[in-house]
XYZ file of C-alpha atoms in Angstrom:
678
model
C 0.001 0.003 0.007
C 1.349 3.332 -0.934
C 2.133 6.131 1.453
C -0.659 8.339 0.143
C -3.261 5.666 0.628
C -2.057 5.118 4.152
C -2.381 8.775 5.163
C 1.306 9.450 5.068
C 2.458 6.318 6.920
C 4.632 3.668 5.341
C 3.691 0.057 5.672
C 6.584 -0.499 8.009
C 5.542 2.418 10.204
C 2.006 1.129 10.494
C 3.293 -2.176 11.696
C 5.533 -0.786 14.420
C 4.802 -1.982 18.004
C 2.179 0.120 19.709
C 0.463 1.040 16.470
C -2.398 -0.516 14.625
C -2.318 -2.604 11.448
C -4.622 -0.711 9.115
C -6.084 -2.385 6.063
C -8.130 -0.277 3.721
C -10.640 -1.870 1.434
C -11.554 -0.500 -1.913
C -14.623 1.052 -0.331
C -12.525 3.022 2.094
C -13.433 0.908 5.100
C -10.756 0.077 7.594
C -9.907 -3.138 9.367
C -7.588 -2.996 12.330
C -6.204 -5.378 14.822
C -3.797 -4.715 17.587
C -0.350 -6.042 17.326
C 0.794 -8.086 20.288
C 3.843 -6.675 21.994
C 6.690 -9.025 22.113
C 8.213 -10.074 25.385
C 10.922 -7.797 26.543
C 9.651 -4.916 24.500
C 8.904 -1.606 26.179
C 5.291 -0.507 26.423
C 4.502 2.287 24.067
C 2.153 3.904 26.660
C 3.556 4.943 29.991
C 1.273 6.078 32.800
C 1.413 9.840 33.147
C 3.277 11.181 36.125
C 1.643 13.422 38.726
C 2.020 17.102 38.003
C 1.297 20.277 39.971
C -1.698 21.175 37.846
C -3.334 17.818 38.400
C -2.624 17.794 42.119
C -4.054 21.297 42.446
C -7.232 20.228 40.693
C -7.520 17.161 42.919
C -7.048 19.299 46.006
C -9.641 21.843 44.903
C -12.377 19.313 44.067
C -12.014 17.750 47.528
C -11.499 20.836 49.708
C -14.096 23.170 48.199
C -17.116 20.823 48.608
C -15.907 19.899 52.091
C -15.809 23.628 52.897
C -19.461 23.915 51.832
C -20.362 21.028 54.147
C -18.635 22.792 57.049
C -20.414 26.058 56.169
C -23.778 24.256 56.197
C -23.180 22.878 59.683
C -22.037 26.288 60.925
C -25.326 27.743 59.673
C -27.201 24.882 61.347
C -25.661 25.827 64.706
C -27.141 29.317 64.383
C -30.716 28.084 64.811
C -32.347 29.772 67.798
C -29.485 32.202 68.500
C -30.361 35.865 68.913
C -29.808 37.906 65.791
C -27.223 40.643 65.572
C -28.247 42.761 62.597
C -24.720 43.400 61.366
C -23.628 39.776 61.688
C -26.859 38.550 60.147
C -26.202 40.746 57.109
C -22.750 39.180 56.764
C -24.210 35.685 56.860
C -26.801 36.641 54.263
C -24.100 38.052 52.002
C -21.995 34.903 52.313
C -25.035 32.739 51.534
C -25.866 34.784 48.445
C -22.302 34.443 47.147
C -22.163 30.693 47.781
C -25.582 30.160 46.199
C -24.258 31.883 43.091
C -21.038 29.840 43.047
C -22.618 26.476 43.809
C -23.936 25.732 40.260
C -20.577 26.778 38.805
C -18.666 24.593 41.268
C -21.059 21.693 40.765
C -20.715 21.896 36.965
C -16.911 21.919 37.226
C -16.617 19.032 39.693
C -19.381 16.784 38.419
C -18.380 17.487 34.826
C -14.847 16.384 35.732
C -16.233 13.217 37.271
C -18.200 12.384 34.140
C -15.179 12.979 31.956
C -12.831 10.882 34.063
C -15.428 8.126 34.297
C -15.783 8.121 30.504
C -12.000 8.032 30.148
C -11.670 5.109 32.514
C -14.494 3.117 30.935
C -13.012 3.754 27.502
C -9.788 2.119 28.611
C -11.684 -0.829 30.038
C -13.885 -1.049 26.979
C -17.421 0.227 26.667
C -20.168 0.783 24.167
C -20.111 3.816 21.950
C -23.609 4.761 23.146
C -22.627 4.812 26.813
C -19.503 6.761 26.020
C -21.469 9.309 24.057
C -24.007 9.598 26.876
C -21.291 10.375 29.341
C -19.403 12.825 27.159
C -22.596 14.622 26.156
C -23.779 15.015 29.752
C -21.045 17.246 31.121
C -23.542 20.167 31.514
C -27.145 20.365 32.733
C -28.515 21.178 29.301
C -26.275 18.616 27.652
C -27.517 15.903 29.988
C -31.080 16.522 28.850
C -30.373 17.115 25.157
C -28.038 14.123 24.737
C -30.604 11.630 25.953
C -33.120 12.897 23.395
C -30.591 12.932 20.583
C -29.448 9.398 21.331
C -32.962 8.222 22.126
C -31.555 6.769 25.291
C -33.845 5.927 28.162
C -31.805 3.714 30.419
C -30.579 3.754 34.019
C -27.496 5.735 33.015
C -29.623 8.488 31.448
C -31.928 8.687 34.495
C -28.948 8.745 36.845
C -27.241 11.538 34.971
C -30.377 13.728 34.932
C -31.079 13.115 38.625
C -27.549 14.003 39.645
C -27.559 17.181 37.583
C -30.843 18.134 39.303
C -28.798 18.494 42.484
C -27.221 21.649 41.050
C -30.297 23.948 41.112
C -31.563 22.189 44.245
C -28.335 22.929 46.075
C -28.318 26.581 45.027
C -31.912 27.132 46.146
C -31.398 25.280 49.430
C -28.398 27.482 50.254
C -30.469 30.598 49.581
C -33.431 29.425 51.678
C -31.805 27.615 54.580
C -31.296 30.639 56.857
C -33.809 33.260 57.885
C -35.089 34.860 61.073
C -38.161 34.576 63.249
C -39.571 36.097 66.396
C -39.101 33.776 69.333
C -40.407 34.036 72.873
C -37.705 34.354 75.489
C -38.646 34.382 79.156
C -36.908 35.607 82.270
C -37.980 35.839 85.884
C -39.200 39.142 87.277
C -41.657 40.554 89.794
C -44.836 42.555 89.482
C -46.360 44.708 92.212
C -50.122 45.302 92.397
C -52.479 46.847 94.916
C -54.210 44.520 97.372
C -57.975 45.169 97.316
C -58.215 43.722 100.835
C -56.572 46.936 102.041
C -58.081 49.099 104.728
C -60.464 51.896 103.803
C -58.452 55.039 104.393
C -61.376 57.466 105.072
C -62.667 55.189 107.812
C -60.126 56.771 110.183
C -61.650 60.216 109.793
C -63.597 61.573 112.682
C -66.058 63.347 110.425
C -64.965 66.767 111.541
C -64.258 69.789 109.320
C -60.442 69.380 109.447
C -58.446 70.592 106.460
C -56.948 67.193 105.712
C -60.383 65.590 105.886
C -61.895 68.104 103.499
C -58.913 67.820 101.121
C -59.288 64.068 101.012
C -63.019 64.260 100.253
C -62.388 66.875 97.568
C -59.704 64.791 95.842
C -61.761 61.635 96.187
C -64.832 63.302 94.709
C -62.789 64.630 91.789
C -61.403 61.156 90.989
C -64.879 59.636 91.358
C -66.353 62.202 88.956
C -63.486 61.676 86.481
C -64.196 57.934 86.429
C -67.927 58.512 85.835
C -67.257 61.061 83.081
C -64.557 59.072 81.277
C -65.266 58.431 77.589
C -67.131 55.339 76.496
C -63.944 53.973 74.945
C -62.288 54.134 78.379
C -65.265 52.637 80.176
C -65.196 49.573 77.873
C -61.378 49.348 77.823
C -59.417 46.895 79.962
C -57.671 49.796 81.684
C -59.023 52.892 83.321
C -58.185 56.488 82.516
C -55.033 56.263 84.719
C -53.746 52.980 83.308
C -54.945 50.658 86.094
C -56.207 47.149 85.265
C -59.969 46.851 85.526
C -61.423 43.630 86.922
C -64.496 42.258 85.105
C -67.452 40.660 86.852
C -66.919 36.888 87.011
C -69.386 35.137 84.703
C -70.090 32.145 86.899
C -69.240 31.155 90.445
C -70.438 27.561 90.075
C -67.035 25.961 89.360
C -63.362 26.619 89.952
C -62.215 26.286 86.361
C -60.759 29.168 84.386
C -63.237 31.157 82.333
C -61.994 33.082 79.347
C -62.582 36.819 79.293
C -62.991 38.725 76.049
C -63.631 42.363 75.307
C -67.243 43.463 75.639
C -68.918 46.641 74.396
C -71.195 46.609 77.443
C -70.450 49.377 79.924
C -71.451 47.055 82.759
C -68.683 44.545 81.903
C -66.276 45.583 84.645
C -66.867 45.478 88.392
C -65.684 49.079 88.808
C -64.866 52.077 86.664
C -61.357 52.152 88.101
C -58.819 49.351 88.129
C -56.088 47.916 90.277
C -52.685 49.661 89.992
C -49.969 47.379 88.616
C -46.346 48.585 88.645
C -42.866 47.239 87.979
C -43.917 45.665 84.662
C -40.848 44.788 82.579
C -40.545 45.159 78.832
C -42.102 42.278 76.971
C -45.158 40.163 77.637
C -45.952 39.415 81.256
C -48.659 37.090 82.508
C -49.526 36.749 86.191
C -52.418 36.060 88.557
C -54.006 38.952 90.397
C -56.161 38.398 93.490
C -58.946 40.914 94.023
C -62.450 41.264 95.388
C -65.523 43.359 94.740
C -69.083 43.815 95.979
C -71.749 41.975 94.023
C -75.347 43.192 94.416
C -78.490 41.268 93.495
C -81.280 43.818 93.560
C -85.007 43.193 93.534
C -88.277 45.026 94.082
C -87.138 47.879 91.874
C -90.030 50.267 92.291
C -90.770 53.713 90.865
C -92.674 56.153 93.090
C -95.081 58.432 91.258
C -97.800 59.172 93.851
C -97.914 62.811 94.828
C -98.505 63.721 98.418
C -97.726 60.223 99.770
C -94.540 59.587 101.664
C -92.930 56.462 100.175
C -89.373 56.805 101.406
C -87.958 54.948 104.389
C -86.920 57.092 107.300
C -83.469 55.981 108.474
C -80.502 57.723 109.991
C -77.060 57.184 111.466
C -77.173 57.416 115.259
C -73.786 58.990 115.975
C -70.606 59.301 113.904
C -68.353 58.063 116.710
C -70.753 55.394 117.894
C -69.116 51.903 117.762
C -72.537 50.304 118.096
C -74.180 48.070 118.794
C -76.336 48.237 115.677
C -79.505 46.247 115.875
C -79.810 43.644 113.152
C -82.767 44.188 110.861
C -82.780 47.942 111.364
C -81.799 50.235 108.516
C -78.841 52.495 109.197
C -77.418 55.148 106.870
C -77.520 58.847 106.009
C -80.883 59.773 104.547
C -81.503 61.977 101.534
C -83.008 64.737 103.709
C -81.683 67.681 105.654
C -81.285 65.634 108.849
C -77.489 65.982 108.712
C -77.620 69.396 106.987
C -76.982 67.785 103.607
C -79.594 67.118 100.939
C -78.879 64.108 98.668
C -80.627 62.948 95.526
C -80.189 59.310 96.591
C -79.248 57.346 99.701
C -78.344 53.825 100.826
C -78.881 52.003 104.105
C -77.738 48.654 105.536
C -79.520 46.375 107.985
C -76.642 44.247 109.386
C -73.125 45.038 110.644
C -70.205 43.307 112.313
C -70.796 42.878 116.061
C -68.956 45.147 118.505
C -67.373 42.005 119.967
C -64.820 42.091 117.152
C -63.756 45.557 118.309
C -62.495 44.131 121.622
C -58.982 45.494 122.072
C -57.552 42.324 123.606
C -58.877 40.303 120.701
C -57.556 42.780 118.178
C -54.046 42.800 119.655
C -53.754 39.106 118.812
C -54.607 39.746 115.177
C -52.985 43.094 114.496
C -49.707 41.708 113.111
C -51.477 39.170 110.914
C -53.759 41.876 109.529
C -50.838 44.258 108.789
C -52.893 47.067 110.322
C -51.328 50.195 111.746
C -53.237 49.683 114.990
C -55.541 47.019 116.493
C -58.582 49.235 115.964
C -57.796 49.602 112.244
C -57.911 45.842 111.763
C -61.378 45.598 113.215
C -62.970 48.592 111.604
C -62.098 48.267 107.968
C -61.240 44.782 106.676
C -63.202 41.577 106.177
C -59.862 39.727 106.178
C -59.903 39.435 109.995
C -62.539 36.723 109.577
C -60.542 34.670 107.082
C -59.311 32.193 109.704
C -62.269 32.320 112.067
C -64.472 29.264 112.511
C -67.877 28.878 114.024
C -68.856 32.455 113.289
C -72.533 32.964 112.575
C -72.781 35.098 109.469
C -76.041 36.076 107.865
C -76.198 38.114 104.674
C -76.958 41.787 104.916
C -79.377 43.691 102.708
C -78.846 47.084 101.170
C -81.686 49.521 100.651
C -81.536 52.124 97.881
C -83.813 55.122 97.432
C -83.565 58.108 95.093
C -85.439 61.252 94.137
C -85.702 61.567 90.375
C -86.612 65.243 90.271
C -84.867 68.431 91.314
C -88.009 69.753 93.007
C -87.383 70.452 96.685
C -90.428 68.497 97.832
C -90.738 65.302 99.781
C -93.307 63.747 97.466
C -91.290 64.025 94.273
C -91.062 60.958 91.925
C -88.499 58.460 93.165
C -87.038 54.963 92.936
C -86.467 52.292 95.571
C -84.823 48.880 95.548
C -83.588 46.156 97.892
C -80.312 44.342 97.232
C -78.631 41.255 98.601
C -74.973 42.036 99.081
C -71.964 39.700 98.870
C -68.209 40.065 98.615
C -66.803 38.086 95.687
C -63.165 37.004 95.596
C -61.723 36.278 92.175
C -58.380 35.334 90.649
C -57.697 37.055 87.349
C -55.082 36.090 84.810
C -53.571 39.365 83.610
C -51.440 39.796 80.527
C -49.363 42.953 80.249
C -47.419 44.112 77.212
C -44.780 46.808 77.285
C -42.705 47.720 74.256
C -40.090 49.935 75.925
C -39.034 51.207 79.313
C -40.615 54.603 78.606
C -43.889 53.393 77.076
C -47.076 52.781 79.016
C -47.952 49.196 79.788
C -51.044 47.663 78.216
C -52.702 45.170 80.532
C -55.899 43.157 80.215
C -57.641 40.354 82.061
C -57.754 37.280 79.834
C -59.268 34.702 82.211
C -60.904 34.480 85.626
C -61.971 31.971 88.221
C -63.122 32.068 91.838
C -60.182 32.671 94.165
C -58.531 29.483 95.377
C -57.329 31.141 98.588
C -59.104 31.035 101.908
C -61.180 34.160 102.546
C -63.750 35.547 104.912
C -67.403 34.577 104.321
C -68.919 36.376 101.334
C -71.627 37.856 103.562
C -68.985 40.042 105.226
C -68.115 43.017 103.010
C -66.304 46.295 103.644
C -69.757 47.831 104.135
C -70.287 45.454 107.058
C -67.981 47.624 109.138
C -69.723 50.727 110.543
C -66.582 52.869 110.188
C -66.557 52.189 106.453
C -70.267 52.343 105.698
C -70.867 55.577 107.558
C -68.596 57.676 105.311
C -69.717 55.914 102.136
C -73.367 56.432 103.014
C -72.747 60.058 103.896
C -70.311 61.263 101.249
C -70.675 59.132 98.126
C -74.056 60.704 97.113
C -72.484 64.122 97.682
C -69.227 63.451 95.788
C -70.492 64.707 92.414
C -73.528 66.704 93.552
C -74.178 70.408 93.995
C -74.251 71.044 97.729
C -77.784 70.979 99.214
C -79.432 71.311 95.827
C -81.032 67.873 95.782
C -80.506 67.613 92.037
C -79.463 64.336 90.467
C -75.713 63.874 90.722
C -73.445 62.079 88.218
C -73.665 58.747 90.050
C -77.461 58.627 89.797
C -77.361 59.710 86.174
C -74.776 56.988 85.470
C -77.063 54.344 86.985
C -79.735 55.536 84.570
C -77.531 55.924 81.463
C -73.850 54.899 81.834
C -72.785 56.652 78.617
C -74.057 59.951 80.072
C -75.017 61.006 76.555
C -77.728 63.358 77.833
C -76.775 64.759 81.211
C -79.798 66.165 83.014
C -80.329 67.168 86.604
C -83.887 65.876 86.373
C -84.218 62.141 85.579
C -87.843 61.840 86.583
C -88.650 60.297 83.211
C -85.780 57.815 83.424
C -85.195 54.336 84.914
C -88.073 53.069 82.776
C -86.308 50.528 80.570
C -83.808 49.342 83.159
C -84.379 45.906 84.704
C -83.248 44.632 88.098
C -80.194 42.810 86.727
C -78.910 45.865 84.917
C -79.593 48.088 87.917
C -77.673 45.627 90.140
C -74.615 45.802 87.877
C -74.594 49.590 87.666
C -75.097 50.172 91.383
C -72.353 47.599 92.066
C -70.031 49.479 89.730
C -70.685 52.790 91.470
C -70.148 51.327 94.954
C -67.005 49.427 93.993
C -65.547 52.486 92.277
C -65.970 54.693 95.326
C -64.777 51.987 97.761
C -61.701 51.179 95.674
C -60.791 54.822 95.310
C -61.099 55.173 99.084
C -58.614 52.317 99.471
C -56.129 53.487 96.829
C -56.582 57.249 96.957
C -53.658 58.953 95.155
C -52.156 55.603 94.142
C -55.057 55.290 91.700
C -53.652 58.167 89.633
C -50.096 56.866 89.723
C -48.759 58.911 92.630
C -45.732 57.321 94.336
C -45.473 59.861 97.159
C -45.728 58.474 100.640
C -48.505 60.002 102.743
C -51.043 59.038 105.347
C -53.393 57.954 102.571
C -50.940 55.841 100.534
C -49.496 52.919 102.459
C -46.984 50.667 100.728
C -47.787 47.799 103.066
C -50.809 47.021 100.885
C -48.661 46.176 97.911
C -48.692 42.578 96.704
C -45.534 41.332 94.998
C -45.743 38.280 92.793
C -43.087 36.478 90.796
C -43.735 36.396 87.082
C -42.085 35.262 83.892
C -41.589 38.033 81.389
C -41.680 36.901 77.784
C -40.045 39.035 75.107
C -40.240 38.566 71.373
C -36.623 38.248 70.258
C -35.477 37.949 66.661
C -33.498 34.725 66.334
C -31.920 32.821 63.469
C -34.311 30.358 61.898
C -32.879 27.387 60.009
C -35.460 25.609 57.864
C -34.991 21.900 58.382
C -36.106 20.850 54.910
C -33.884 23.276 53.047
C -30.974 22.594 55.367
C -31.377 18.894 54.627
C -31.322 19.533 50.900
C -28.270 21.765 51.338
C -26.277 19.189 53.283
C -27.308 16.461 50.828
C -26.241 18.596 47.863
C -22.906 19.458 49.468
C -22.238 15.825 50.323
C -23.135 14.806 46.776
C -20.723 17.432 45.453
C -18.016 16.252 47.830
C -18.546 12.657 46.740
C -18.286 13.748 43.099
C -14.977 15.428 43.814
C -13.543 12.359 45.593
C -14.702 10.000 42.826
C -13.289 12.262 40.156
C -9.874 12.068 41.826
C -10.208 8.294 42.093
C -11.055 7.794 38.411
C -8.416 10.305 37.359
C -5.635 8.218 38.906
C -7.260 4.916 38.054
C -6.994 5.536 34.313
C -3.630 4.776 32.731
C -3.829 6.472 29.357
C -3.721 10.135 28.423
C -6.702 12.465 28.263
C -7.933 12.070 24.717
C -11.681 12.471 24.997
C -13.304 15.762 24.105
C -10.286 17.427 22.536
C -10.127 18.748 18.944
C -6.621 17.282 18.707
C -8.211 13.852 18.838
C -9.427 14.489 15.280
C -5.825 14.787 14.174
C -4.576 11.914 16.270
C -7.209 9.533 14.937
C -7.185 10.770 11.360
C -5.663 8.348 8.850
C -5.073 11.218 6.478
C -2.491 13.024 8.626
C 0.896 11.565 9.322
C 1.770 11.883 13.025
C 4.926 10.983 14.892
C 4.658 7.728 16.901
C 5.067 9.493 20.268
C 1.764 11.336 19.843
C -0.076 8.152 20.761
C 0.708 8.639 24.426
C 0.147 12.387 24.570
C -2.862 13.930 26.255
C -5.302 15.953 24.213
C -4.291 19.255 25.798
C -0.581 18.543 25.413
C -1.047 17.580 21.807
C -2.978 20.770 21.105
C -0.202 22.831 22.635
C 2.411 21.130 20.508
C 0.418 21.359 17.268
C -1.577 24.522 17.744
C -0.346 26.051 14.465
C -1.315 23.077 12.305
C -4.199 23.966 9.980
C -6.743 21.227 9.402
C -9.954 20.878 7.443
C -12.838 18.465 7.298
C -13.514 17.661 3.649
C -12.665 15.405 0.744
C -9.294 13.746 1.073
C -9.380 11.539 -2.011
C -11.193 8.643 -3.656
C -10.744 4.946 -4.170
C -10.410 2.964 -7.394
C -14.135 2.902 -7.819
C -14.389 6.660 -7.662
C -15.902 6.752 -4.193
C -14.916 9.835 -2.271
C -13.120 9.673 1.083
C -14.285 12.233 3.608
C -12.328 12.999 6.745
C -10.015 15.356 8.590
C -6.750 16.179 6.881
C -4.310 18.955 6.491
C -5.946 22.069 5.073
C -3.804 22.186 1.949
C -4.429 18.485 1.165
C -8.174 18.491 1.812
C -10.794 19.755 -0.574
C -13.684 21.762 0.760
C -17.089 20.121 0.592
C -18.587 23.288 -0.839
C -16.135 23.256 -3.737
C -16.935 19.639 -4.501
C -20.656 20.324 -4.517
C -20.155 23.291 -6.848
C -18.454 21.042 -9.432
C -21.507 18.839 -9.514
């Protein structure tokens, strides 16, 4: 065979060890068989030595994925840690960069694995289809397109597509694995609130015209009027006009379970128009239990008086301001709405049962003074039901309260009026209070969320603050006068509130009112008015937030309770699902890097796949030196970069059939020129 027909090789050269015997048929087909190497002959192919470039690539494909795995676990450790804005921004920036680099890194490492796998399988021997599948799947798009082009639907095709799907999954999981959330963090604290079992401060007054006594009544009347005149939004709010927590009426006393409390538009929802002062509330959300009590009236025989000239009012009076008793049970005692005490009132209340004078015995009181936290033994007896909390065998019968009012401003005895009888009881409740405070300078926002009957031991419900003569005398005398014009007899704010709590139409004459009010509603409103005045008498200036110590504000009535304050803190939030995908993707990338190193060093021959120089190496139309058979594709390209080649017509056989292939540019005819000749 001539040199031209053998692409520039002589017959002897083609038969050298390490080359192939090439036999060309007349049709241009080629038969080849490897020539066995004789014993003692050197191998034509020597395994390539390790070089710095290869070692650097091996190091990179192992270390970089491993670094991503470490980064993922560092992010995982952030879960639940408080967020520092500046540091969080740095983490977010690092995540964004890595999410951008991940597809690039994955393409480089997994593409290298596919190439080295194809190279190794080629040396072992493989099918052309499998080899083409591998070489065509070195990118995401190529992995999809190659399977369609080759019409290949086999386990290898599915595996390649699934592995390439890890690339976008890994990038998205890195982006989404770290965020932030608001988490509740609690710490122990204390809250101080006013004890409604406190003594009634005005009960110590002697009733004389002293300056301090008149000042107290003036301030108390002003606060009482402010509570009655507060806007409807304040009356229905969970806090009063001074920021104290209002206690609602308990819905049911039949069981000891917690009963939820929700906001109500009804003005009769709360037991008083003023609340219990709560101080020392920390920033955050605080929930605690608050013990309190209030008077609960059940009124009946609500009767309107419209008969002119007929005396319908009860005639009752208070015997003597300083009188300790005894007060005869069943007899009505109180300050009437007449001029008997030189004061004319538009309404009046009386009570028919009081605590016996026995409980005012000084020897008995000395034994209880310390337990009652009273300033003197007499104080403990005169003002607080709590002295009966631990008593047994005490005969207690419920008292009744009598109410009567004049509904006109006419100064006549036979003016239209209203009367009612009420059973009176002291109710003890435990309220679950939730307070929220956003900063140390902001006002706290507290509300009662649940209630139940108090679980503590208390005095019998039939004993109320009104059961003590020293308390009832000043309430009966001064509460109807607190918001009234002196000696005018006109309807004061309290009576108008009992008729219409919103006070939309204030009128000194309510003779046409109290028509549509039933006994239940009247009971609630009268209870509110009584509880408001009694509670203000206990708190006095503390109700308006005063912290000054005086005779009327006694810190011994504070109740301190331990609470857990919960703050909403921004913390790192690691999404478990996305973190799982991220770690899986990084491990898959790391495994690809390790396997690529393994297959790189497992293969013995040079890198010949995927290089353009392979066209020259394998072309039978270009004469190549024997040593090119063991050169890698990149090395061969470097050595022969200036060689010009062309794909075209290289010649024809004896039958005139054209040979098409890759040859030197000057020896190969362009296909376009050949077609033009036709």
